[in-house]
Coordinates of C-alpha atoms and ligand atoms in Angstrom, one line a residue:
M1 CA -14.4 -27.8 5.7
S2 CA -13.6 -25.1 2.8
T3 CA -10.3 -24.0 1.5
V4 CA -10.7 -20.6 3.6
Q5 CA -12.0 -22.3 6.5
Q6 CA -9.1 -24.9 7.0
A7 CA -6.7 -22.0 6.2
L8 CA -8.6 -19.6 9.3
A9 CA -8.3 -23.1 11.5
R10 CA -4.4 -23.5 11.1
L11 CA -3.9 -19.7 11.3
G12 CA -6.0 -19.9 15.1
V13 CA -8.8 -17.4 14.0
L14 CA -12.1 -18.3 15.8
E15 CA -14.8 -20.3 13.8
H16 CA -17.5 -17.0 14.1
P17 CA -14.7 -14.1 13.8
E18 CA -14.9 -11.0 15.7
S19 CA -14.6 -7.8 14.4
I20 CA -12.4 -6.3 17.3
V21 CA -9.0 -8.1 18.5
V22 CA -6.3 -6.7 21.0
G23 CA -3.4 -8.5 21.2
G24 CA -5.2 -12.1 21.7
Q25 CA -8.4 -10.6 23.0
S26 CA -11.0 -10.4 20.6
Y27 CA -15.3 -9.2 21.0
P28 CA -17.6 -7.9 18.7
G29 CA -18.1 -4.3 17.6
S30 CA -21.0 -2.2 18.3
G31 CA -21.7 -1.4 15.1
Q32 CA -24.0 -3.5 12.3
T33 CA -23.8 -6.8 11.4
H34 CA -21.9 -7.4 8.0
K35 CA -21.3 -9.8 5.5
V36 CA -18.6 -10.6 3.6
R37 CA -18.7 -12.6 0.2
S38 CA -16.0 -13.9 -1.8
P39 CA -15.7 -11.7 -5.0
I40 CA -15.1 -15.2 -6.8
D41 CA -18.2 -16.7 -6.7
G42 CA -20.2 -14.7 -4.4
S43 CA -20.1 -17.2 -1.9
P44 CA -20.3 -16.3 1.8
L45 CA -17.3 -16.1 3.8
A46 CA -18.1 -14.6 7.2
S47 CA -20.8 -12.2 9.1
L48 CA -19.3 -10.2 11.5
Q49 CA -20.7 -7.4 14.0
L50 CA -18.6 -4.2 13.0
A51 CA -16.8 -1.8 15.2
A52 CA -18.3 1.4 15.3
A53 CA -16.5 5.0 16.3
A54 CA -17.3 4.5 20.2
D55 CA -15.5 1.4 20.3
L56 CA -12.1 2.9 19.5
E57 CA -11.1 4.5 22.9
T58 CA -10.8 1.1 24.5
V59 CA -8.2 0.2 21.9
V60 CA -6.4 3.5 21.8
D61 CA -6.4 3.1 25.8
A62 CA -4.6 -0.8 25.3
A63 CA -2.3 0.7 22.7
H64 CA -1.0 3.2 24.8
T65 CA -0.4 1.1 27.7
A66 CA 1.7 -0.9 25.6
Y67 CA 3.3 2.2 24.6
Q68 CA 4.5 3.0 28.1
I69 CA 6.2 -0.3 27.9
W70 CA 7.3 -1.1 24.1
R71 CA 8.8 2.4 23.6
S72 CA 11.8 1.9 26.2
V73 CA 12.6 -2.0 25.0
P74 CA 15.5 -1.8 23.1
A75 CA 15.2 -1.4 19.2
P76 CA 17.2 -4.3 18.4
H77 CA 14.9 -6.6 20.8
R78 CA 11.9 -4.8 19.0
G79 CA 13.3 -6.0 16.1
E80 CA 13.3 -9.5 17.3
F81 CA 9.8 -9.6 17.8
V82 CA 9.0 -8.6 14.0
R83 CA 11.7 -11.4 13.0
Q84 CA 9.4 -14.4 15.0
V85 CA 6.6 -12.3 13.1
G86 CA 8.3 -13.3 9.8
D87 CA 8.9 -16.7 10.6
R88 CA 5.1 -17.1 11.4
L89 CA 4.6 -15.5 8.2
R90 CA 6.9 -17.8 6.2
F91 CA 4.9 -20.8 8.0
H92 CA 1.7 -19.8 7.1
K93 CA 2.5 -18.1 3.6
S94 CA 0.0 -20.3 1.8
D95 CA -2.6 -20.0 4.3
L96 CA -2.6 -15.9 4.2
A97 CA -2.1 -16.3 0.3
T98 CA -5.7 -18.3 0.6
L99 CA -7.3 -15.5 2.4
V100 CA -6.2 -12.8 -0.3
T101 CA -7.4 -15.1 -3.0
W102 CA -10.7 -15.6 -1.4
E103 CA -11.5 -12.1 -0.1
A104 CA -9.6 -10.1 -2.6
G105 CA -9.9 -12.2 -5.9
K106 CA -6.0 -12.0 -6.4
I107 CA -4.7 -15.0 -8.5
T108 CA -2.7 -17.2 -6.4
Q109 CA 1.0 -16.2 -7.7
E110 CA -0.2 -12.6 -7.0
A111 CA -1.7 -13.5 -3.2
L112 CA 1.5 -15.2 -2.9
G113 CA 3.6 -12.5 -3.7
E114 CA 1.7 -10.1 -1.2
V115 CA 2.4 -12.6 1.6
Q116 CA 5.9 -12.4 0.3
E117 CA 5.7 -8.6 0.2
M118 CA 5.1 -9.1 4.3
I119 CA 7.8 -11.2 4.9
D120 CA 10.6 -9.1 3.0
I121 CA 9.5 -5.9 5.4
C122 CA 9.8 -8.0 8.2
D123 CA 13.4 -8.7 7.2
F124 CA 13.9 -5.0 6.2
A125 CA 12.8 -3.8 9.6
V126 CA 14.5 -6.6 11.3
G127 CA 17.8 -4.7 9.7
Q128 CA 16.4 -1.4 10.3
S129 CA 15.9 -1.9 14.1
R130 CA 19.6 -1.5 14.7
Q131 CA 20.0 1.5 12.4
L132 CA 17.6 4.0 13.8
Y133 CA 20.1 6.6 13.8
G134 CA 20.6 10.1 14.1
R135 CA 23.4 12.7 13.4
T136 CA 26.1 14.2 15.1
I137 CA 26.5 17.7 14.0
A138 CA 29.4 20.0 14.4
S139 CA 28.8 22.3 17.0
E140 CA 29.8 26.2 17.0
R141 CA 30.8 26.1 20.4
P142 CA 33.5 24.4 22.2
Q143 CA 33.2 21.3 24.1
H144 CA 29.9 21.1 23.0
R145 CA 28.2 17.9 21.5
L146 CA 25.3 18.4 18.9
A147 CA 23.3 15.6 18.0
E148 CA 20.0 14.1 17.3
Q149 CA 17.8 11.0 18.4
Y150 CA 15.1 9.4 17.0
H151 CA 12.5 8.2 19.4
P152 CA 9.1 6.4 19.3
L153 CA 6.0 8.5 18.4
G154 CA 3.4 6.8 19.9
P155 CA 0.3 4.4 18.7
I156 CA -0.2 4.4 14.9
G157 CA -3.6 4.3 13.2
V158 CA -3.2 2.1 10.0
I159 CA -6.2 2.3 7.5
S160 CA -5.8 -0.3 4.6
A161 CA -7.9 -0.7 1.5
F162 CA -9.0 -4.1 -0.1
N163 CA -6.7 -4.3 -2.7
F164 CA -3.6 -4.9 -0.7
P165 CA -5.0 -6.5 2.2
V166 CA -2.2 -7.8 4.2
A167 CA 1.2 -6.2 2.4
V168 CA 0.0 -2.4 3.4
W169 CA -0.4 -3.3 7.2
A170 CA 2.8 -4.8 7.5
W171 CA 4.8 -1.9 5.5
N172 CA 3.3 0.1 8.4
A173 CA 2.9 -2.1 11.1
M174 CA 6.8 -3.8 10.9
L175 CA 8.4 -0.5 10.5
A176 CA 6.1 0.9 13.5
W177 CA 7.0 -1.9 16.0
V178 CA 11.0 -1.5 15.4
C179 CA 10.7 1.8 16.0
G180 CA 8.5 1.6 19.4
D181 CA 4.9 2.5 18.3
P182 CA 1.8 0.1 18.6
V183 CA -0.5 -0.2 15.4
I184 CA -4.4 0.3 15.4
W185 CA -5.6 -1.4 12.0
K186 CA -8.7 -0.6 10.1
P187 CA -8.8 -2.6 7.3
S188 CA -11.1 -2.8 4.7
E189 CA -14.4 -4.2 5.8
K190 CA -14.1 -6.2 2.2
T191 CA -11.3 -8.1 3.6
P192 CA -11.7 -8.8 7.4
L193 CA -10.5 -12.3 7.2
C194 CA -7.0 -11.2 6.0
A195 CA -6.9 -8.6 8.5
L196 CA -7.9 -11.3 11.4
G197 CA -5.4 -13.9 9.8
C198 CA -2.5 -11.6 10.0
Q199 CA -3.6 -10.7 13.8
A200 CA -3.6 -14.6 14.5
V201 CA -0.1 -14.5 13.1
V202 CA 0.8 -12.0 15.7
Q203 CA -1.0 -13.8 18.2
Q204 CA 0.9 -16.7 18.3
V205 CA 4.0 -14.7 18.7
L206 CA 2.5 -13.0 21.6
K207 CA 1.8 -16.2 23.3
D208 CA 5.6 -16.8 22.9
N209 CA 6.9 -13.6 24.2
P210 CA 5.0 -13.2 27.5
D211 CA 6.7 -9.9 28.1
V212 CA 5.6 -8.0 24.8
P213 CA 2.5 -6.0 25.6
A214 CA -0.7 -7.2 24.2
G215 CA -1.8 -3.8 23.0
L216 CA 1.2 -3.5 20.5
S217 CA -1.5 -4.9 17.9
S218 CA -5.1 -4.4 17.4
V219 CA -7.5 -4.8 14.6
L220 CA -11.2 -2.7 14.1
V221 CA -13.3 -4.2 11.4
G222 CA -15.3 -1.4 10.6
Q223 CA -16.2 1.5 8.0
A224 CA -15.6 4.9 7.3
D225 CA -16.9 5.8 10.7
V226 CA -14.1 4.2 12.6
G227 CA -11.8 5.4 9.9
Q228 CA -12.6 9.2 10.9
A229 CA -12.6 8.2 14.3
I230 CA -9.0 7.3 14.1
A231 CA -8.4 10.4 12.1
A232 CA -9.9 12.8 15.0
S233 CA -8.0 11.1 17.6
P234 CA -5.6 13.1 19.3
R235 CA -4.1 10.3 21.0
L236 CA -2.8 8.7 17.4
P237 CA 0.3 11.1 16.6
L238 CA 0.2 9.0 13.0
V239 CA -2.1 8.0 10.6
S240 CA -1.3 6.1 7.7
A241 CA -3.9 5.6 5.1
T242 CA -4.2 3.8 1.9
G243 CA -6.9 4.3 -0.5
S244 CA -8.9 6.8 -2.6
T245 CA -8.2 10.2 -3.1
A246 CA -11.2 11.6 -1.6
M247 CA -11.1 9.4 1.4
G248 CA -7.4 10.5 2.1
R249 CA -8.3 14.3 1.8
A250 CA -11.0 13.7 4.5
V251 CA -8.6 11.8 6.6
G252 CA -5.5 14.2 6.1
Q253 CA -7.6 17.4 6.8
A254 CA -9.1 15.7 10.0
V255 CA -5.5 14.9 11.1
A256 CA -4.0 18.4 10.1
A257 CA -6.9 20.2 12.2
R258 CA -5.3 18.5 15.3
L259 CA -1.9 19.3 13.9
G260 CA -1.1 15.3 13.7
R261 CA 1.0 13.6 11.1
S262 CA -0.6 11.8 8.1
L263 CA 1.2 9.5 5.9
L264 CA -1.2 9.5 2.8
E265 CA -1.0 6.8 -0.3
L266 CA -3.5 7.5 -2.7
G267 CA -5.0 6.9 -6.1
G268 CA -2.5 6.8 -8.8
N269 CA -2.8 7.2 -12.9
N270 CA 0.2 5.5 -13.9
A271 CA 1.7 5.9 -17.3
I272 CA 4.3 4.1 -19.2
I273 CA 5.8 5.9 -22.3
V274 CA 7.2 3.7 -25.3
T275 CA 9.7 5.2 -27.5
P276 CA 10.3 3.9 -31.0
S277 CA 13.6 2.5 -29.5
A278 CA 12.2 0.1 -26.9
D279 CA 12.7 -3.4 -26.6
S280 CA 8.9 -4.1 -27.9
E281 CA 9.1 -7.5 -26.1
L282 CA 9.6 -6.4 -22.8
A283 CA 7.2 -3.5 -23.3
L284 CA 4.5 -5.5 -24.1
R285 CA 5.1 -7.9 -21.1
A286 CA 5.5 -5.0 -18.7
I287 CA 2.4 -3.4 -19.9
V288 CA 0.2 -6.6 -19.6
F289 CA 0.9 -7.0 -16.2
S290 CA 0.6 -3.7 -15.0
A291 CA -2.6 -3.0 -16.6
V292 CA -4.4 -6.5 -15.8
G293 CA -2.4 -7.7 -12.6
T294 CA -5.0 -7.7 -9.8
C295 CA -7.7 -6.8 -12.3
G296 CA -6.7 -3.3 -12.8
Q297 CA -7.0 -2.9 -9.0
R298 CA -3.4 -1.9 -7.8
C299 CA -2.9 1.8 -6.8
T300 CA 0.0 1.2 -9.4
S301 CA -1.8 -0.4 -12.0
L302 CA -1.2 1.0 -15.5
R303 CA -3.8 3.1 -16.8
R304 CA -2.3 5.2 -19.6
L305 CA 0.0 4.3 -22.4
I306 CA 1.4 7.0 -24.2
V307 CA 3.2 5.5 -27.3
H308 CA 5.3 7.2 -30.0
D309 CA 3.7 7.3 -33.5
R310 CA 5.7 5.2 -35.3
V311 CA 5.5 2.1 -32.9
A312 CA 2.2 2.7 -32.2
D313 CA -0.1 0.6 -34.5
S314 CA 1.8 -2.9 -34.0
L315 CA 2.0 -2.2 -30.7
I316 CA -1.9 -1.9 -29.5
Q317 CA -2.4 -4.7 -32.1
R318 CA -0.1 -6.8 -30.2
I319 CA -1.8 -5.8 -26.9
K320 CA -5.2 -6.5 -28.2
A321 CA -4.4 -10.0 -29.4
V322 CA -2.8 -11.0 -26.1
Y323 CA -6.0 -9.7 -24.4
S324 CA -8.1 -11.7 -26.6
D325 CA -6.3 -14.7 -25.4
L326 CA -5.7 -14.0 -21.4
P327 CA -6.7 -16.8 -19.2
I328 CA -9.7 -15.3 -17.1
G329 CA -11.6 -16.9 -14.7
N330 CA -11.0 -18.6 -11.0
P331 CA -8.2 -17.2 -9.5
C332 CA -7.5 -20.2 -7.4
H333 CA -6.9 -22.3 -10.6
D334 CA -3.5 -22.7 -12.2
G335 CA -2.5 -20.9 -15.1
M336 CA -5.4 -18.1 -14.9
L337 CA -4.0 -14.4 -15.2
L338 CA -6.9 -12.4 -14.4
G339 CA -9.0 -12.7 -11.4
P340 CA -12.5 -11.1 -10.8
L341 CA -13.3 -7.3 -10.0
I342 CA -13.9 -6.8 -6.1
D343 CA -17.5 -6.6 -6.5
E344 CA -20.5 -5.1 -8.5
P345 CA -20.0 -1.4 -7.7
A346 CA -16.7 -1.8 -9.0
F347 CA -18.1 -3.4 -12.5
A348 CA -20.6 -0.5 -12.6
A349 CA -18.0 2.1 -12.3
M350 CA -15.7 0.5 -15.0
Q351 CA -18.9 0.5 -17.2
A352 CA -19.5 3.8 -16.4
A353 CA -15.7 4.7 -17.2
L354 CA -16.1 3.0 -20.6
A355 CA -19.3 4.6 -21.7
E356 CA -17.5 8.1 -20.9
A357 CA -14.8 7.3 -22.7
R358 CA -16.9 6.8 -26.2
E359 CA -19.0 9.9 -25.3
Q360 CA -15.6 11.5 -25.2
G361 CA -14.6 10.1 -28.4
G362 CA -13.1 7.3 -27.6
T363 CA -12.9 4.0 -29.0
V364 CA -13.2 0.6 -27.0
F365 CA -11.6 -2.6 -27.3
G366 CA -13.0 -5.3 -24.8
G367 CA -14.7 -4.3 -21.2
E368 CA -17.4 -6.4 -21.3
R369 CA -18.2 -8.8 -18.6
L370 CA -17.6 -12.6 -18.9
L371 CA -20.5 -14.9 -18.1
Q372 CA -19.0 -18.2 -19.7
G373 CA -16.2 -20.3 -18.2
V374 CA -16.0 -18.4 -14.9
P375 CA -17.7 -19.2 -11.6
E376 CA -21.2 -17.4 -11.4
N377 CA -22.1 -14.4 -9.7
G378 CA -18.4 -13.4 -9.9
F379 CA -17.5 -9.8 -12.1
Y380 CA -15.1 -11.2 -14.6
V381 CA -14.3 -8.8 -17.2
K382 CA -12.3 -8.6 -20.3
P383 CA -9.7 -6.2 -20.0
A384 CA -10.3 -2.9 -21.8
V385 CA -8.1 -0.8 -24.4
V386 CA -9.5 2.5 -25.1
E387 CA -7.8 4.8 -27.8
I388 CA -8.8 8.3 -26.6
D389 CA -7.3 12.1 -26.5
P390 CA -5.2 12.7 -23.8
D391 CA -7.2 15.5 -22.8
A392 CA -10.7 13.6 -22.0
A393 CA -12.0 14.4 -18.8
V394 CA -12.2 10.7 -18.1
V395 CA -8.6 10.0 -18.5
Q396 CA -8.0 12.6 -15.3
R397 CA -9.8 10.1 -13.1
E398 CA -8.4 6.8 -12.0
T399 CA -11.0 4.1 -12.3
F400 CA -10.3 0.7 -10.2
A401 CA -10.5 -1.7 -13.4
P402 CA -8.3 -3.0 -16.0
I403 CA -8.7 -0.1 -18.4
L404 CA -6.1 1.1 -20.4
Y405 CA -6.3 4.4 -22.1
V406 CA -3.8 4.6 -25.1
M407 CA -2.7 8.0 -26.5
R408 CA 0.1 8.7 -29.2
Y409 CA 2.8 11.0 -29.5
D410 CA 5.5 12.6 -31.8
D411 CA 8.0 14.5 -29.5
L412 CA 9.0 13.6 -26.2
D413 CA 8.6 16.7 -24.5
D414 CA 5.0 16.5 -25.6
A415 CA 4.7 13.1 -24.3
I416 CA 6.2 14.1 -20.4
A417 CA 4.0 16.9 -20.7
M418 CA 1.0 14.3 -21.5
H419 CA 2.5 12.1 -18.8
N420 CA 2.3 14.4 -15.9
N421 CA -0.8 16.4 -17.2
V422 CA -3.1 14.7 -14.6
P423 CA -3.9 15.3 -11.0
Q424 CA -2.3 12.1 -9.4
G425 CA 1.6 11.5 -9.3
L426 CA 2.2 7.7 -8.0
A427 CA 4.0 5.4 -10.6
S428 CA 5.1 5.8 -14.0
A429 CA 7.6 4.2 -16.5
I430 CA 9.6 4.8 -19.8
F431 CA 10.4 1.8 -22.3
T432 CA 13.6 3.1 -24.4
N433 CA 17.2 2.1 -25.1
D434 CA 17.8 5.4 -25.8
V435 CA 20.2 6.9 -22.4
R436 CA 18.8 10.5 -23.2
E437 CA 15.4 9.8 -23.3
A438 CA 15.7 7.4 -20.0
E439 CA 17.4 10.0 -18.1
T440 CA 15.5 12.8 -19.3
F441 CA 12.4 10.8 -18.0
C442 CA 14.1 10.4 -14.7
S443 CA 15.4 14.0 -14.5
A444 CA 13.9 17.2 -12.9
A445 CA 12.2 17.9 -15.9
G446 CA 10.8 14.2 -16.4
S447 CA 8.4 12.1 -14.4
D448 CA 6.3 13.8 -11.2
C449 CA 5.8 10.8 -9.8
G450 CA 7.1 9.3 -7.0
I451 CA 8.1 5.8 -8.9
V452 CA 10.1 6.4 -11.9
N453 CA 11.0 3.2 -13.9
V454 CA 13.1 2.7 -17.0
N455 CA 12.2 -0.5 -18.6
I456 CA 10.1 -2.0 -16.2
G457 CA 6.3 -1.7 -15.5
T458 CA 4.5 0.6 -13.2
S459 CA 3.4 -2.1 -10.6
G460 CA 5.1 -4.6 -8.9
A461 CA 7.9 -2.5 -6.8
E462 CA 10.0 -3.8 -4.2
I463 CA 9.6 -2.9 -0.5
G464 CA 13.3 -1.8 -0.3
G465 CA 12.5 1.6 -1.8
A466 CA 10.3 4.3 -0.7
F467 CA 7.0 3.8 -1.9
G468 CA 4.2 6.6 -2.4
G469 CA 3.5 9.7 -4.8
E470 CA 2.8 13.4 -5.2
K471 CA 0.1 15.6 -5.9
D472 CA -3.3 13.6 -5.5
T473 CA -1.2 10.7 -4.6
G474 CA -1.2 12.2 -1.1
G475 CA 2.7 12.8 -0.6
G476 CA 3.5 10.0 1.7
R477 CA 6.2 7.5 1.8
E478 CA 6.2 4.1 3.1
S479 CA 8.1 0.8 3.2
G480 CA 11.9 1.0 2.4
S481 CA 14.5 3.9 2.5
D482 CA 14.1 6.0 5.2
A483 CA 10.3 5.8 5.5
W484 CA 10.6 4.5 9.1
K485 CA 11.3 8.4 10.2
V486 CA 7.9 9.2 10.0
Y487 CA 7.1 6.8 12.8
M488 CA 9.5 8.4 15.2
R489 CA 9.9 11.8 16.6
R490 CA 13.3 13.6 16.5
A491 CA 15.0 15.2 19.4
T492 CA 18.2 17.4 19.1
N493 CA 20.2 17.6 21.8
T494 CA 22.9 20.1 22.6
I495 CA 25.5 18.8 25.6
N496 CA 27.7 20.8 26.8
Y497 CA 30.7 19.2 28.6
S498 CA 32.7 22.5 29.2
S499 CA 33.0 24.7 32.1
E500 CA 31.7 27.5 30.1
L501 CA 28.0 28.9 29.1
P502 CA 28.7 30.1 25.4
L503 CA 25.9 31.1 23.7
A504 CA 25.1 30.5 20.3
Q505 CA 25.1 33.2 17.8
G506 CA 28.1 34.9 19.8
I507 CA 25.5 36.4 21.9
Q508 CA 27.1 38.1 25.3
F509 CA 24.6 38.2 28.1
D510 CA 27.1 38.7 31.1
L511 CA 25.1 38.9 34.4
Ligands
UN1_1 C1 -1.3 -0.8 -3.6 O1 -2.0 -1.2 -4.5 O2 -1.7 0.1 -2.7 O3 4.1 -1.9 -6.3 C2 0.3 -1.3 -3.1 C3 3.0 -2.5 -6.2 C4 2.8 -3.3 -4.8 C5 2.1 -2.5 -4.0 C6 0.9 -1.8 -4.5 N1 4.1 -3.7 -4.3 O4 2.4 -2.9 -7.0

């Protein structure tokens, strides 16, 4: 038995997994057959008959049935269910990390970190389940109480990407569940076993809690047609989608057309500014982790480095030296820092971006495919450093690969302008020991991103903060802070406990 099969068996995933699971019930979809291969070495991992758009309705029916029950379960009891999910996730941490490594190609440390992110959001959601509070507002009328309540919203559609095949679902599902909403999950068809592994964990908890309705948690492994059906379904009041800007635009428009709510977490074009006062050791480590972590395939990956003229030469030289020595190869092996790209199209997109960068006057270091010392049939690459003009067209685009575009600046205002001059607005950072520079970057006139850091990199956010970004990144916020509110509907209550009927705004209306 392979490591993956062992992990699946321990989780309780069927030997021949099926692409639709509602609670504990699984069945094949009516779409085409789909083979899943590992990015590590191209080895086959699973063959599934995918879900198709027509399969969605029955799953939504089950979610609605579950909603009728779940919405009236006291929120702290809903939290107790999530607490048990968190316990099972702890128990299966390494099994799920194995699936993440084999399906997404993440090094073991990052795969374990992603599962930890799921556990963290469970803990957060459990606490949140006792804090779904509205405000009491001073009423202008005597003996009146003006207050707001948050109520469950309904079944939620979650569309996630291959690069965070488990954590992004957990950010959404754990909050949705404590908020009283069932979840229908369409994972990337590149990482179905990760999704089925998570669903198996939920299944274990459902078994221990027979009163919890099975339709609370469903998975449909399918392609874009299933995503479109989710976006178009008027019975899913919120659709949370993570992926490319093109995908998010299509989902956002379809959801808006039916006046639904969407939570979009799309592409980033994340940058770090390094100023002359920066701690260069700290900056170097942060730059390398942010640029090459997950092989440059995080939405928070560092794509642009904006470095002051005075420190540029030495920093660029040190980055290149570190890049030349990076352990690249099988992500299961201890000590590896860089695993493979997800697949051949990702490699082709990286090469196309590098060719374009050269045409646009860039100087390219690295970026080539590695064939020695790595498993065969995987797309392992040397990370690239590209010195280029900030106005080059290729710099405006998110290429999901380890390419770091480097540009120089002289004046901080110019650096901030350069920083903000891209369509995306997810994560950003400044490295400086100068409080004026740091606070300027964090101010209204500074970074225009949803995540703005000082002396740490762009990737690797904690779950406690709201996660998401502006402009082409889609504007949604998920995970921590008050992101829970998007999973609920707000009711404003005016309660009159007087024996008069005073009208607001002092209106007289005497019968
Ligand atoms: C993503 O790439 O879609 O901040 C999410 C990070 C992770 C989440 C990334 N906590 O890099």
